[in-house]
Structures are given as C-alpha cells and as structure tokens.
Amino acid sequence: MNRVRVTQGFTLFEILIAVMILGIALPILFQLFSGTLRAVKKSQDYTHAIALAQQKIEELMVMRGAPLEPESGEGPDGLYWERVVVPANPSPDLLPVDEDDGDEAELISLAPLYEAIVSVRWDADPSSPSTSLHTLVAFAPALPALIEKEELEEPSEEIIP
C-alpha cells in the first residue's frame, strides 16, 4: 500500500523563512523611504531659499541708487535673508577704448557695477544651513529731485484737433 501524501499549506519552516526575509527587507525599505523624504524636504528648502534670494535681487534691480547698507529680514517659511551690495569696480568709471587706428585711446563712461549677494538661512542661527546668490547690478543714479518730480506729475492727455 502506497500512500500518496498530499501537502496543503505551508510548513513551519517555510513560514519562518518568509518571516525572516520580511524582517530583513522591511527595515531596509523603511530606511530608504525616510531617506527619500528627507532628500525631498531638503530640495524643497533649497528651492524656497533660491526663490526668496531671486525675489530680493529683483527688488534690488528696481531701486534707483545702490543701497550700500546691508539689509536683512525674515521671509516666508521661517527663512532669514541678508542682502549685501558692494562696489564691483572700485576704480573710476572710465575705461580706455581703442579706436579703429589703434593709436589713440578714448575714455568711455560706464554705469558703476555693484556685486549683490543675497544669503538665505533656514534658522536665525548663523551656523545653520544656508545658500547664497551672487549677481552684478548696474544702478541708475539716485536723483531725488527727478523722482519727486515724476511722482508729482500726472500723465496728461491732450487732444489735438
């Protein structure tokens, strides 16, 4: 009499092996997932910081005259920014330009260039992570009398028959 043994289900040994594999694989997967979340958060922080720095540079570009005093403040999302503007060419604003014949040099006047540096930190602590944006800016001279005159004058529309 030959008995045919039919196995149904899993043996205890197979279940132990499956649990061991899960016990090893799940912590690794959770660690990878949390590492990915940290990387996404850090990327978002840098994106917000660069956007704030660009905003501060753009605010600077619409000003008349260079604000040579450092400025700082707190932006959205708890970001702290500092803007510093320093002359990029401390020498006079005149550069020699060779004429076509090459014998004489002519001096031309350039708008003064300034280096604008905007640093953004995540915390008020100076040792906290930060990023900075550097650019060169040419400012139109600050003419207070002209600015006041422009503000007082209303655009007039004359109808010419």
Tab-separated table of C-alpha atoms in Angstrom:
chain	number	residue	atom	x	y	z
A	1	MET	CA	0.000	0.000	0.000
A	2	ASN	CA	1.462	3.147	-1.183
A	3	ARG	CA	0.214	6.197	0.473
A	4	VAL	CA	0.244	9.381	-1.510
A	5	ARG	CA	0.829	12.253	0.760
A	6	VAL	CA	-0.835	15.483	-0.327
A	7	THR	CA	0.586	18.616	1.199
A	8	GLN	CA	-1.645	21.564	1.675
A	9	GLY	CA	-0.487	24.896	3.083
A	10	PHE	CA	2.966	25.869	4.220
A	11	THR	CA	5.251	24.122	6.608
A	12	LEU	CA	6.501	25.796	9.734
A	13	PHE	CA	9.976	26.033	8.223
A	14	GLU	CA	8.683	27.905	5.133
A	15	ILE	CA	6.797	30.368	7.310
A	16	LEU	CA	9.913	31.023	9.432
A	17	ILE	CA	11.980	31.714	6.296
A	18	ALA	CA	9.320	34.126	4.959
A	19	VAL	CA	9.180	35.998	8.284
A	20	MET	CA	12.990	36.264	8.360
A	21	ILE	CA	13.066	37.695	4.839
A	22	LEU	CA	10.388	40.247	5.749
A	23	GLY	CA	12.235	41.077	8.965
A	24	ILE	CA	15.355	41.916	6.973
A	25	ALA	CA	13.706	43.627	3.976
A	26	LEU	CA	11.137	45.871	5.682
A	27	PRO	CA	13.556	47.933	7.818
A	28	ILE	CA	15.734	48.497	4.749
A	29	LEU	CA	12.711	49.651	2.736
A	30	PHE	CA	11.567	51.962	5.548
A	31	GLN	CA	15.054	53.456	5.786
A	32	LEU	CA	15.144	54.088	2.034
A	33	PHE	CA	11.699	55.677	2.173
A	34	SER	CA	12.612	58.008	5.052
A	35	GLY	CA	15.875	58.944	3.301
A	36	THR	CA	13.901	59.858	0.199
A	37	LEU	CA	11.536	62.017	2.256
A	38	ARG	CA	14.500	63.841	3.845
A	39	ALA	CA	16.001	64.475	0.397
A	40	VAL	CA	12.684	65.838	-0.909
A	41	LYS	CA	12.375	68.161	2.118
A	42	LYS	CA	15.937	69.420	1.660
A	43	SER	CA	15.284	70.021	-2.039
A	44	GLN	CA	12.131	71.995	-1.214
A	45	ASP	CA	14.063	74.076	1.339
A	46	TYR	CA	16.715	74.950	-1.250
A	47	THR	CA	14.047	75.788	-3.823
A	48	HIS	CA	12.279	78.160	-1.401
A	49	ALA	CA	15.607	79.726	-0.399
A	50	ILE	CA	16.660	80.355	-4.013
A	51	ALA	CA	13.216	81.794	-4.841
A	52	LEU	CA	13.497	84.194	-1.886
A	53	ALA	CA	17.040	85.188	-2.926
A	54	GLN	CA	15.854	85.852	-6.500
A	55	GLN	CA	12.997	87.969	-5.162
A	56	LYS	CA	15.418	90.081	-3.110
A	57	ILE	CA	17.710	90.513	-6.150
A	58	GLU	CA	14.736	91.609	-8.281
A	59	GLU	CA	13.669	94.112	-5.600
A	60	LEU	CA	17.180	95.500	-5.737
A	61	MET	CA	17.102	95.901	-9.520
A	62	VAL	CA	14.099	98.243	-9.480
A	63	MET	CA	15.751	100.619	-6.997
A	64	ARG	CA	17.410	103.841	-8.055
A	65	GLY	CA	20.826	104.098	-6.486
A	66	ALA	CA	22.741	101.378	-4.731
A	67	PRO	CA	21.792	100.663	-1.116
A	68	LEU	CA	25.271	100.115	0.301
A	69	GLU	CA	23.992	99.310	3.789
A	70	PRO	CA	23.430	95.595	4.456
A	71	GLU	CA	19.776	94.671	4.745
A	72	SER	CA	18.242	91.626	6.384
A	73	GLY	CA	14.888	90.252	7.349
A	74	GLU	CA	12.703	87.226	7.773
A	75	GLY	CA	10.930	85.799	4.773
A	76	PRO	CA	8.137	83.272	4.458
A	77	ASP	CA	8.565	79.748	5.771
A	78	GLY	CA	10.874	80.990	8.543
A	79	LEU	CA	13.741	81.764	6.163
A	80	TYR	CA	16.181	84.527	7.127
A	81	TRP	CA	17.805	86.604	4.385
A	82	GLU	CA	20.627	89.104	4.237
A	83	ARG	CA	21.449	91.324	1.255
A	84	VAL	CA	24.843	92.985	0.837
A	85	VAL	CA	25.757	95.303	-2.044
A	86	VAL	CA	29.422	96.147	-2.631
A	87	PRO	CA	31.108	98.045	-5.478
A	88	ALA	CA	32.396	95.596	-8.074
A	89	ASN	CA	34.705	98.105	-9.725
A	90	PRO	CA	36.102	100.453	-7.071
A	91	SER	CA	38.277	102.183	-9.689
A	92	PRO	CA	36.894	105.193	-11.604
A	93	ASP	CA	34.093	104.553	-14.042
A	94	LEU	CA	36.257	105.227	-17.068
A	95	LEU	CA	37.724	102.538	-19.287
A	96	PRO	CA	40.111	103.064	-22.204
A	97	VAL	CA	38.761	102.004	-25.569
A	98	ASP	CA	40.998	101.696	-28.620
A	99	GLU	CA	39.849	103.489	-31.719
A	100	ASP	CA	39.988	101.899	-35.140
A	101	ASP	CA	43.502	103.117	-35.898
A	102	GLY	CA	44.780	101.836	-32.572
A	103	ASP	CA	46.898	104.943	-31.901
A	104	GLU	CA	44.697	106.841	-29.504
A	105	ALA	CA	42.628	105.595	-26.627
A	106	GLU	CA	39.288	107.152	-25.859
A	107	LEU	CA	37.737	107.045	-22.414
A	108	ILE	CA	34.148	105.936	-22.087
A	109	SER	CA	31.967	106.201	-19.028
A	110	LEU	CA	30.240	103.133	-17.658
A	111	ALA	CA	27.490	102.782	-15.119
A	112	PRO	CA	29.076	101.675	-11.868
A	113	LEU	CA	28.770	97.949	-11.268
A	114	TYR	CA	27.880	96.525	-7.887
A	115	GLU	CA	28.000	92.957	-6.661
A	116	ALA	CA	24.796	91.961	-4.905
A	117	ILE	CA	24.985	88.989	-2.557
A	118	VAL	CA	21.819	87.552	-1.033
A	119	SER	CA	22.284	84.847	1.596
A	120	VAL	CA	19.332	82.831	2.873
A	121	ARG	CA	19.481	80.770	6.078
A	122	TRP	CA	16.989	78.261	7.406
A	123	ASP	CA	17.296	79.486	11.024
A	124	ALA	CA	18.343	82.660	12.808
A	125	ASP	CA	21.495	80.826	13.899
A	126	PRO	CA	24.428	81.930	11.670
A	127	SER	CA	25.773	78.363	11.635
A	128	SER	CA	22.535	76.937	10.193
A	129	PRO	CA	22.463	75.670	6.603
A	130	SER	CA	22.366	78.469	4.049
A	131	THR	CA	22.603	79.234	0.372
A	132	SER	CA	23.565	82.426	-1.424
A	133	LEU	CA	23.038	84.077	-4.771
A	134	HIS	CA	25.583	86.476	-6.336
A	135	THR	CA	24.993	88.811	-9.269
A	136	LEU	CA	26.285	92.041	-10.783
A	137	VAL	CA	23.946	95.028	-10.952
A	138	ALA	CA	24.315	98.427	-12.654
A	139	PHE	CA	22.220	101.043	-10.857
A	140	ALA	CA	20.804	104.196	-12.347
A	141	PRO	CA	21.947	107.145	-10.241
A	142	ALA	CA	19.608	108.203	-7.475
A	143	LEU	CA	18.161	111.575	-8.385
A	144	PRO	CA	15.769	112.587	-5.587
A	145	ALA	CA	14.578	115.757	-7.330
A	146	LEU	CA	13.781	113.827	-10.503
A	147	ILE	CA	11.990	111.077	-8.583
A	148	GLU	CA	9.824	113.606	-6.700
A	149	LYS	CA	9.015	115.406	-9.948
A	150	GLU	CA	7.951	112.144	-11.613
A	151	GLU	CA	5.684	111.333	-8.664
A	152	LEU	CA	4.020	114.774	-8.715
A	153	GLU	CA	3.395	114.935	-12.441
A	154	GLU	CA	0.212	113.332	-13.624
A	155	PRO	CA	0.190	111.967	-17.143
A	156	SER	CA	-1.729	114.439	-19.252
A	157	GLU	CA	-3.716	113.511	-22.268
A	158	GLU	CA	-4.154	116.345	-24.692
A	159	ILE	CA	-6.498	116.039	-27.576
A	160	ILE	CA	-5.113	117.738	-30.630
A	161	PRO	CA	-7.762	118.588	-33.224
